[in-house]
Structures are given as structure tokens and as C-alpha cells.
Amino acid sequence: MQDDARKKELYSFYGTAISLGLNMAVGVVVFTLAGYWLDQKRGGGKAWTLCGIFLGLFYGAYEVWKVVRQLSKKAGRKDEEGRPAA
Amino acid sequence: MDKTAAVNQYIMEEVQDSHEWVLPFIKVHLPDFLSVHGVMLILCASILLLLFGVLYRKKDVVPHGLTNLLEVFVLFVRDQISIACLGDKDGRKMTPLFCSFFFFILGLNLMGLIPIFRAATGNVNVTAALALITLGFMIFGSIYKNGFIGFVKAFVPHGVPWPLLFLLTPIEFIGMFIKAFALTIRLFANMLAGHIVIFALLGLVVIFGWAALPAMALAMGVYFLELFIAFLQAYIFTLLSAMFIGQMVHPEH
């Protein structure tokens, strides 16, 4: 049962890592286009496009943070398993 | 028209969808409601129906021949993708969907490598439709399994300070659509780029003549790489679909 949960977690990590690069790129494009669309709707300007770019970059950073958190969790568990019993 | 423009035009005709299917010596004009990529989809679905409905012998106690070959892939999708991402109970239930994804995409990718056929997975509409199915299962599967409140809770990340939740929860929600969009682009771009590279390398021979003959060897190499990519992309699309559905149906707590 615990093995099953570990396997699922591992696959979830692999998937996140595989899709990370493209997700970051698509995130920036989607948020930027949404900002551009808002700017066009409001009759010009660049404020929303810039907000979109920053949100897209933030989304990318957040995705990286999720992978790093999963990695540290795994590393922490490995440390615990490797430690001799007191 | 100069040679470069002719090669360009040929490449665009080969990778774009149209109502004219060019076969050796004949041009088939398709009706308005059907395009070449549509024909590829119907052909691939028919081949899969023939393979699994007629030629696959379920009743054999010990599978051999074609049944054995297909079973290797089916078991791989079930054990290494579906059950690994969704757990034993849900994984077994969802195996037919992931097997359909895997074999359909693999079939379309491989058909694109046969000269008289075209790669329907190089059409963004086809990959978007496949990703929409995944998105549908992510949303409705999660609501079905965890209820609407559980579905909303799946977007609340754990282990972050609560003021950040106001920013991260909407981003996680939009992230669900971004993942589906990335799934669309990944398959589409990989298949389209591979075909353009092969045609461009062959086009060098048309433009420069004998001097560019070594490009044929390179095109051959890229062709075999494409063969590998056909399998890889089918696997990646299926794995990521299973993983995204798994993340929504069984969110982390």
C-alpha cells in the first residue's frame, strides 16, 4: 500500500519534471496574451500586458518551486531512511 | 517559380490539412466535410478496430503472435501508466481510456511516416481535441470522485502561508488549462517539426542537386529518429494525461 503511494508520488514528480519546461513557456504566452487582450479591450496601453508577463514568469517560478519542494521532500525521506535506528 | 519556393510550397502542402489527397499518379478530391487528416483519423480508428476487435484473440489462454505483441503494450499502459498514476482501483477502470489514447496517437504518428499518408497529429485541432478529452476527465472526473467542494480544494496548494493562497489558488486553476494547452502544443509541435525537418533535408537535394546527396543519409537518420519519437510522444501524452487526471482525482493533502 505504501509502495503504491510512493510509486504514485514518483510518477507525479516525473510528470511534473517532464512537463515543466513547456508549461513555463506556455504559461508566459497565455498570461501575456491575456494581458494583451485586456489592454486592447481597454483601448491601448501596456500595463496589462506587463502584468501578464510578470504573472506568467511567476507561474513558471511557482512550477519550479513545486518540483524543488518535491525533490527536497524525497531527499529528506531518504535521509530518514538512511539514518541508523537510535 | 524557383526551386526554393517550390520546395517551400511542397513542404507546406505536405504538413497542412487540405481537401486534396495526393496519391501516386492520382489526386483524390475529398468532399467539403472531410479533409485528408479526417481520412487519417477514420483510417487509424478502423485499423485499431480491426486489430483489437477482430485480430486480437482474447480467448487464447496463452497469447501468441499479434495478440501477444498487443498485450505487451496494453499491459505496459495498464501497469506503468494507469495504475502507477491513479492507483490500483481507479487505474484499472481508466485503462481503456489510456490504451485508446496510446494506440490512437501511436497509430496516427506511425501513419504519418508512410509516404502516401499524412500525420494527423501534426494538426493542432486533432491534438487539441485529444487534450480536451483529458481536460474533461480532469474536471468532471474530479467532481465525480470528490464532489464540487473537493474539486475546488484540489487547487489550494498545501504548505504555503495563507496570504499567498489568494494568489496561488487562481494560478493553480489557470494552471489546469495551461497544462492541457501544453499537452496540445507538445504533441503537435513535435510531430510537425519532425516532418518539416525530413522534408527540408530532402528539399536540399532538389535545390543543390548531387552536391547535397549526403543530406539523404541525414534525412534517413531523422526518419528513424521520428520512428522513435512516434512511440515516445504517444507514451508522453498518455503518461501526462494519466498524471494530470491522477493529480486532480487524488490531490495531495
PDB file of C-alpha atoms in Angstrom, chain B residues 23-238:
ATOM      1  CA  LEU B  23      -1.592   9.652 -54.160  1.00  0.00           C
ATOM      2  CA  PRO B  24       0.874   8.231 -56.701  1.00  0.00           C
ATOM      3  CA  PHE B  25      -0.467   9.179 -60.166  1.00  0.00           C
ATOM      4  CA  ILE B  26      -3.854  10.405 -58.875  1.00  0.00           C
ATOM      5  CA  LYS B  27      -5.289  13.254 -56.853  1.00  0.00           C
ATOM      6  CA  VAL B  28      -8.316  12.405 -54.735  1.00  0.00           C
ATOM      7  CA  HIS B  29     -10.674  15.359 -54.237  1.00  0.00           C
ATOM      8  CA  LEU B  30     -12.388  14.957 -50.891  1.00  0.00           C
ATOM      9  CA  PRO B  31     -15.847  16.341 -50.081  1.00  0.00           C
ATOM     10  CA  ASP B  32     -16.143  19.574 -48.056  1.00  0.00           C
ATOM     11  CA  PHE B  33     -16.924  17.839 -44.772  1.00  0.00           C
ATOM     12  CA  LEU B  34     -13.839  15.612 -44.966  1.00  0.00           C
ATOM     13  CA  SER B  35     -10.165  16.607 -45.073  1.00  0.00           C
ATOM     14  CA  VAL B  36      -7.060  14.448 -45.504  1.00  0.00           C
ATOM     15  CA  HIS B  37      -6.386  14.492 -41.757  1.00  0.00           C
ATOM     16  CA  GLY B  38     -10.022  13.461 -41.204  1.00  0.00           C
ATOM     17  CA  VAL B  39      -9.446  10.490 -43.519  1.00  0.00           C
ATOM     18  CA  MET B  40      -6.310   9.615 -41.495  1.00  0.00           C
ATOM     19  CA  LEU B  41      -8.336   9.671 -38.267  1.00  0.00           C
ATOM     20  CA  ILE B  42     -11.016   7.396 -39.750  1.00  0.00           C
ATOM     21  CA  LEU B  43      -8.380   5.057 -41.214  1.00  0.00           C
ATOM     22  CA  CYS B  44      -6.476   4.831 -37.917  1.00  0.00           C
ATOM     23  CA  ALA B  45      -9.676   4.203 -35.938  1.00  0.00           C
ATOM     24  CA  SER B  46     -10.661   1.477 -38.439  1.00  0.00           C
ATOM     25  CA  ILE B  47      -7.225  -0.159 -38.196  1.00  0.00           C
ATOM     26  CA  LEU B  48      -7.455  -0.150 -34.389  1.00  0.00           C
ATOM     27  CA  LEU B  49     -10.974  -1.609 -34.516  1.00  0.00           C
ATOM     28  CA  LEU B  50      -9.717  -4.329 -36.845  1.00  0.00           C
ATOM     29  CA  LEU B  51      -6.670  -5.032 -34.664  1.00  0.00           C
ATOM     30  CA  PHE B  52      -8.465  -5.181 -31.332  1.00  0.00           C
ATOM     31  CA  GLY B  53     -11.951  -6.216 -32.449  1.00  0.00           C
ATOM     32  CA  VAL B  54     -11.144  -8.923 -34.974  1.00  0.00           C
ATOM     33  CA  LEU B  55      -7.486  -9.983 -34.919  1.00  0.00           C
ATOM     34  CA  TYR B  56      -6.941  -9.804 -31.136  1.00  0.00           C
ATOM     35  CA  ARG B  57      -7.839 -13.246 -29.776  1.00  0.00           C
ATOM     36  CA  LYS B  58      -8.982 -12.745 -26.206  1.00  0.00           C
ATOM     37  CA  LYS B  59      -9.912 -16.370 -25.675  1.00  0.00           C
ATOM     38  CA  ASP B  60      -6.365 -17.693 -26.083  1.00  0.00           C
ATOM     39  CA  VAL B  61      -5.107 -18.957 -22.732  1.00  0.00           C
ATOM     40  CA  VAL B  62      -1.522 -18.318 -23.797  1.00  0.00           C
ATOM     41  CA  PRO B  63      -1.436 -15.327 -26.160  1.00  0.00           C
ATOM     42  CA  HIS B  64       0.881 -15.602 -29.127  1.00  0.00           C
ATOM     43  CA  GLY B  65       1.681 -13.750 -32.338  1.00  0.00           C
ATOM     44  CA  LEU B  66      -0.125 -10.441 -32.786  1.00  0.00           C
ATOM     45  CA  THR B  67      -2.210 -10.890 -29.625  1.00  0.00           C
ATOM     46  CA  ASN B  68       0.974 -11.286 -27.621  1.00  0.00           C
ATOM     47  CA  LEU B  69       2.512  -8.154 -29.159  1.00  0.00           C
ATOM     48  CA  LEU B  70      -0.586  -6.039 -28.482  1.00  0.00           C
ATOM     49  CA  GLU B  71      -0.887  -7.416 -24.976  1.00  0.00           C
ATOM     50  CA  VAL B  72       2.645  -6.253 -24.145  1.00  0.00           C
ATOM     51  CA  PHE B  73       1.602  -2.656 -24.907  1.00  0.00           C
ATOM     52  CA  VAL B  74      -1.770  -2.964 -23.165  1.00  0.00           C
ATOM     53  CA  LEU B  75      -0.142  -4.326 -20.000  1.00  0.00           C
ATOM     54  CA  PHE B  76       2.502  -1.618 -20.137  1.00  0.00           C
ATOM     55  CA  VAL B  77      -0.150   1.119 -20.351  1.00  0.00           C
ATOM     56  CA  ARG B  78      -2.186  -0.500 -17.569  1.00  0.00           C
ATOM     57  CA  ASP B  79       0.636  -1.184 -15.107  1.00  0.00           C
ATOM     58  CA  GLN B  80       3.206   1.517 -15.830  1.00  0.00           C
ATOM     59  CA  ILE B  81       0.875   4.395 -16.676  1.00  0.00           C
ATOM     60  CA  SER B  82      -2.694   3.938 -15.493  1.00  0.00           C
ATOM     61  CA  ILE B  83      -2.217   2.050 -12.216  1.00  0.00           C
ATOM     62  CA  ALA B  84       1.036   3.913 -11.450  1.00  0.00           C
ATOM     63  CA  CYS B  85      -0.682   7.303 -11.695  1.00  0.00           C
ATOM     64  CA  LEU B  86      -4.200   6.549 -10.443  1.00  0.00           C
ATOM     65  CA  GLY B  87      -3.769   3.650  -8.050  1.00  0.00           C
ATOM     66  CA  ASP B  88      -4.982   0.074  -8.437  1.00  0.00           C
ATOM     67  CA  LYS B  89      -8.773   0.602  -8.356  1.00  0.00           C
ATOM     68  CA  ASP B  90      -9.133   3.735 -10.480  1.00  0.00           C
ATOM     69  CA  GLY B  91      -6.177   2.769 -12.645  1.00  0.00           C
ATOM     70  CA  ARG B  92      -7.854  -0.427 -13.809  1.00  0.00           C
ATOM     71  CA  LYS B  93     -11.092   1.449 -14.540  1.00  0.00           C
ATOM     72  CA  MET B  94      -9.316   4.117 -16.568  1.00  0.00           C
ATOM     73  CA  THR B  95      -7.068   1.748 -18.548  1.00  0.00           C
ATOM     74  CA  PRO B  96      -9.390   1.668 -21.627  1.00  0.00           C
ATOM     75  CA  LEU B  97      -9.127   5.457 -21.981  1.00  0.00           C
ATOM     76  CA  PHE B  98      -5.331   5.487 -21.746  1.00  0.00           C
ATOM     77  CA  CYS B  99      -5.000   2.484 -24.058  1.00  0.00           C
ATOM     78  CA  SER B 100      -7.197   4.330 -26.578  1.00  0.00           C
ATOM     79  CA  PHE B 101      -5.015   7.437 -26.258  1.00  0.00           C
ATOM     80  CA  PHE B 102      -1.802   5.457 -26.635  1.00  0.00           C
ATOM     81  CA  PHE B 103      -2.766   3.311 -29.599  1.00  0.00           C
ATOM     82  CA  PHE B 104      -4.645   6.085 -31.421  1.00  0.00           C
ATOM     83  CA  ILE B 105      -1.774   8.566 -31.147  1.00  0.00           C
ATOM     84  CA  LEU B 106       0.807   5.887 -31.948  1.00  0.00           C
ATOM     85  CA  GLY B 107      -1.232   4.812 -34.994  1.00  0.00           C
ATOM     86  CA  LEU B 108      -1.553   8.385 -36.267  1.00  0.00           C
ATOM     87  CA  ASN B 109       2.140   9.105 -35.668  1.00  0.00           C
ATOM     88  CA  LEU B 110       3.243   5.964 -37.497  1.00  0.00           C
ATOM     89  CA  MET B 111       0.822   6.572 -40.380  1.00  0.00           C
ATOM     90  CA  GLY B 112       2.460   9.980 -40.829  1.00  0.00           C
ATOM     91  CA  LEU B 113       5.733   8.213 -41.601  1.00  0.00           C
ATOM     92  CA  ILE B 114       4.251   6.292 -44.544  1.00  0.00           C
ATOM     93  CA  PRO B 115       4.708   8.403 -47.714  1.00  0.00           C
ATOM     94  CA  ILE B 116       1.114   8.279 -49.046  1.00  0.00           C
ATOM     95  CA  PHE B 117      -0.384   9.142 -45.659  1.00  0.00           C
ATOM     96  CA  ARG B 118      -0.090  12.326 -43.581  1.00  0.00           C
ATOM     97  CA  ALA B 119       0.487  12.893 -39.885  1.00  0.00           C
ATOM     98  CA  ALA B 120      -2.842  13.959 -38.395  1.00  0.00           C
ATOM     99  CA  THR B 121      -1.098  14.595 -35.065  1.00  0.00           C
ATOM    100  CA  GLY B 122       0.724  17.434 -36.831  1.00  0.00           C
ATOM    101  CA  ASN B 123      -2.643  19.221 -36.905  1.00  0.00           C
ATOM    102  CA  VAL B 124      -3.285  21.348 -33.823  1.00  0.00           C
ATOM    103  CA  ASN B 125      -7.049  20.677 -33.975  1.00  0.00           C
ATOM    104  CA  VAL B 126      -6.502  16.940 -33.553  1.00  0.00           C
ATOM    105  CA  THR B 127      -4.137  17.317 -30.582  1.00  0.00           C
ATOM    106  CA  ALA B 128      -6.420  19.967 -29.036  1.00  0.00           C
ATOM    107  CA  ALA B 129      -9.370  17.564 -29.258  1.00  0.00           C
ATOM    108  CA  LEU B 130      -7.314  14.861 -27.528  1.00  0.00           C
ATOM    109  CA  ALA B 131      -6.192  17.302 -24.816  1.00  0.00           C
ATOM    110  CA  LEU B 132      -9.807  18.432 -24.345  1.00  0.00           C
ATOM    111  CA  ILE B 133     -10.759  14.845 -23.519  1.00  0.00           C
ATOM    112  CA  THR B 134      -8.020  14.861 -20.855  1.00  0.00           C
ATOM    113  CA  LEU B 135      -9.238  18.235 -19.545  1.00  0.00           C
ATOM    114  CA  GLY B 136     -12.809  16.894 -19.405  1.00  0.00           C
ATOM    115  CA  PHE B 137     -11.670  13.916 -17.336  1.00  0.00           C
ATOM    116  CA  MET B 138      -9.610  16.210 -15.095  1.00  0.00           C
ATOM    117  CA  ILE B 139     -12.616  18.422 -14.331  1.00  0.00           C
ATOM    118  CA  PHE B 140     -15.555  16.024 -14.364  1.00  0.00           C
ATOM    119  CA  GLY B 141     -13.564  13.062 -13.013  1.00  0.00           C
ATOM    120  CA  SER B 142     -12.547  15.153 -10.014  1.00  0.00           C
ATOM    121  CA  ILE B 143     -16.098  16.431  -9.446  1.00  0.00           C
ATOM    122  CA  TYR B 144     -17.474  12.884  -9.808  1.00  0.00           C
ATOM    123  CA  LYS B 145     -14.923  11.451  -7.381  1.00  0.00           C
ATOM    124  CA  ASN B 146     -14.573  14.222  -4.769  1.00  0.00           C
ATOM    125  CA  GLY B 147     -17.653  16.401  -5.251  1.00  0.00           C
ATOM    126  CA  PHE B 148     -17.591  20.071  -6.237  1.00  0.00           C
ATOM    127  CA  ILE B 149     -16.020  21.197  -2.956  1.00  0.00           C
ATOM    128  CA  GLY B 150     -13.303  18.563  -3.307  1.00  0.00           C
ATOM    129  CA  PHE B 151     -12.694  19.745  -6.873  1.00  0.00           C
ATOM    130  CA  VAL B 152     -12.194  23.339  -5.682  1.00  0.00           C
ATOM    131  CA  LYS B 153      -9.971  22.161  -2.793  1.00  0.00           C
ATOM    132  CA  ALA B 154      -7.654  20.487  -5.334  1.00  0.00           C
ATOM    133  CA  PHE B 155      -6.493  23.969  -6.361  1.00  0.00           C
ATOM    134  CA  VAL B 156      -5.497  25.008  -2.850  1.00  0.00           C
ATOM    135  CA  PRO B 157      -1.769  24.294  -2.511  1.00  0.00           C
ATOM    136  CA  HIS B 158      -0.615  22.952   0.835  1.00  0.00           C
ATOM    137  CA  GLY B 159       2.381  24.089   2.819  1.00  0.00           C
ATOM    138  CA  VAL B 160       2.215  27.768   1.839  1.00  0.00           C
ATOM    139  CA  PRO B 161       1.421  30.761   4.082  1.00  0.00           C
ATOM    140  CA  TRP B 162      -2.295  31.591   3.882  1.00  0.00           C
ATOM    141  CA  PRO B 163      -1.977  35.122   2.429  1.00  0.00           C
ATOM    142  CA  LEU B 164      -0.292  33.577  -0.629  1.00  0.00           C
ATOM    143  CA  LEU B 165      -3.317  31.350  -1.190  1.00  0.00           C
ATOM    144  CA  PHE B 166      -5.232  34.325  -2.656  1.00  0.00           C
ATOM    145  CA  LEU B 167      -2.646  34.476  -5.436  1.00  0.00           C
ATOM    146  CA  LEU B 168      -1.762  30.793  -5.816  1.00  0.00           C
ATOM    147  CA  THR B 169      -5.271  29.306  -5.893  1.00  0.00           C
ATOM    148  CA  PRO B 170      -6.364  31.192  -9.061  1.00  0.00           C
ATOM    149  CA  ILE B 171      -2.962  30.474 -10.617  1.00  0.00           C
ATOM    150  CA  GLU B 172      -3.394  26.749  -9.887  1.00  0.00           C
ATOM    151  CA  PHE B 173      -6.842  26.926 -11.526  1.00  0.00           C
ATOM    152  CA  ILE B 174      -5.467  28.606 -14.660  1.00  0.00           C
ATOM    153  CA  GLY B 175      -2.568  26.128 -14.476  1.00  0.00           C
ATOM    154  CA  MET B 176      -5.033  23.313 -15.173  1.00  0.00           C
ATOM    155  CA  PHE B 177      -5.874  24.878 -18.566  1.00  0.00           C
ATOM    156  CA  ILE B 178      -2.210  25.682 -19.223  1.00  0.00           C
ATOM    157  CA  LYS B 179      -1.334  22.008 -18.674  1.00  0.00           C
ATOM    158  CA  ALA B 180      -3.961  20.928 -21.221  1.00  0.00           C
ATOM    159  CA  PHE B 181      -2.728  23.599 -23.642  1.00  0.00           C
ATOM    160  CA  ALA B 182       0.877  22.454 -23.183  1.00  0.00           C
ATOM    161  CA  LEU B 183      -0.269  18.879 -23.869  1.00  0.00           C
ATOM    162  CA  THR B 184      -1.756  20.078 -27.178  1.00  0.00           C
ATOM    163  CA  ILE B 185       1.340  22.016 -28.218  1.00  0.00           C
ATOM    164  CA  ARG B 186       3.830  19.297 -27.198  1.00  0.00           C
ATOM    165  CA  LEU B 187       2.403  16.588 -29.462  1.00  0.00           C
ATOM    166  CA  PHE B 188       1.548  18.960 -32.326  1.00  0.00           C
ATOM    167  CA  ALA B 189       4.936  20.732 -32.371  1.00  0.00           C
ATOM    168  CA  ASN B 190       6.986  17.540 -32.082  1.00  0.00           C
ATOM    169  CA  MET B 191       5.223  15.812 -34.946  1.00  0.00           C
ATOM    170  CA  LEU B 192       5.092  18.879 -37.192  1.00  0.00           C
ATOM    171  CA  ALA B 193       8.744  19.802 -36.592  1.00  0.00           C
ATOM    172  CA  GLY B 194       9.955  16.260 -37.310  1.00  0.00           C
ATOM    173  CA  HIS B 195       8.172  16.151 -40.656  1.00  0.00           C
ATOM    174  CA  ILE B 196       9.344  19.605 -41.683  1.00  0.00           C
ATOM    175  CA  VAL B 197      12.958  18.623 -40.900  1.00  0.00           C
ATOM    176  CA  ILE B 198      12.716  15.475 -43.063  1.00  0.00           C
ATOM    177  CA  PHE B 199      11.161  17.364 -45.990  1.00  0.00           C
ATOM    178  CA  ALA B 200      13.636  20.239 -45.640  1.00  0.00           C
ATOM    179  CA  LEU B 201      16.582  17.820 -45.784  1.00  0.00           C
ATOM    180  CA  LEU B 202      15.143  16.112 -48.854  1.00  0.00           C
ATOM    181  CA  GLY B 203      14.477  19.543 -50.321  1.00  0.00           C
ATOM    182  CA  LEU B 204      18.226  20.287 -50.186  1.00  0.00           C
ATOM    183  CA  VAL B 205      18.752  17.605 -52.849  1.00  0.00           C
ATOM    184  CA  VAL B 206      16.135  19.286 -55.054  1.00  0.00           C
ATOM    185  CA  ILE B 207      17.780  22.687 -54.634  1.00  0.00           C
ATOM    186  CA  PHE B 208      21.501  21.815 -54.758  1.00  0.00           C
ATOM    187  CA  GLY B 209      21.408  18.583 -56.786  1.00  0.00           C
ATOM    188  CA  TRP B 210      24.130  15.929 -56.367  1.00  0.00           C
ATOM    189  CA  ALA B 211      26.183  18.084 -54.009  1.00  0.00           C
ATOM    190  CA  ALA B 212      23.504  17.679 -51.335  1.00  0.00           C
ATOM    191  CA  LEU B 213      23.202  13.902 -51.659  1.00  0.00           C
ATOM    192  CA  PRO B 214      24.656  13.266 -48.159  1.00  0.00           C
ATOM    193  CA  ALA B 215      21.535  15.060 -46.845  1.00  0.00           C
ATOM    194  CA  MET B 216      19.602  11.925 -47.875  1.00  0.00           C
ATOM    195  CA  ALA B 217      21.521   9.937 -45.244  1.00  0.00           C
ATOM    196  CA  LEU B 218      20.732  12.604 -42.680  1.00  0.00           C
ATOM    197  CA  ALA B 219      17.055  12.525 -43.686  1.00  0.00           C
ATOM    198  CA  MET B 220      17.120   8.749 -43.244  1.00  0.00           C
ATOM    199  CA  GLY B 221      18.578   9.214 -39.756  1.00  0.00           C
ATOM    200  CA  VAL B 222      15.907  11.758 -38.851  1.00  0.00           C
ATOM    201  CA  TYR B 223      13.279   9.345 -40.215  1.00  0.00           C
ATOM    202  CA  PHE B 224      14.406   6.658 -37.775  1.00  0.00           C
ATOM    203  CA  LEU B 225      14.503   9.240 -35.009  1.00  0.00           C
ATOM    204  CA  GLU B 226      10.898  10.118 -35.945  1.00  0.00           C
ATOM    205  CA  LEU B 227      10.012   6.444 -35.640  1.00  0.00           C
ATOM    206  CA  PHE B 228      11.285   6.517 -32.060  1.00  0.00           C
ATOM    207  CA  ILE B 229       9.557   9.855 -31.417  1.00  0.00           C
ATOM    208  CA  ALA B 230       6.244   8.386 -32.623  1.00  0.00           C
ATOM    209  CA  PHE B 231       6.389   5.907 -29.731  1.00  0.00           C
ATOM    210  CA  LEU B 232       7.840   8.424 -27.279  1.00  0.00           C
ATOM    211  CA  GLN B 233       5.196  11.075 -27.919  1.00  0.00           C
ATOM    212  CA  ALA B 234       2.369   8.545 -27.658  1.00  0.00           C
ATOM    213  CA  TYR B 235       3.844   7.458 -24.305  1.00  0.00           C
ATOM    214  CA  ILE B 236       4.402  11.013 -23.048  1.00  0.00           C
ATOM    215  CA  PHE B 237       0.890  12.173 -23.979  1.00  0.00           C
ATOM    216  CA  THR B 238      -0.655   9.134 -22.271  1.00  0.00           C
TER     217      THR B 238
END
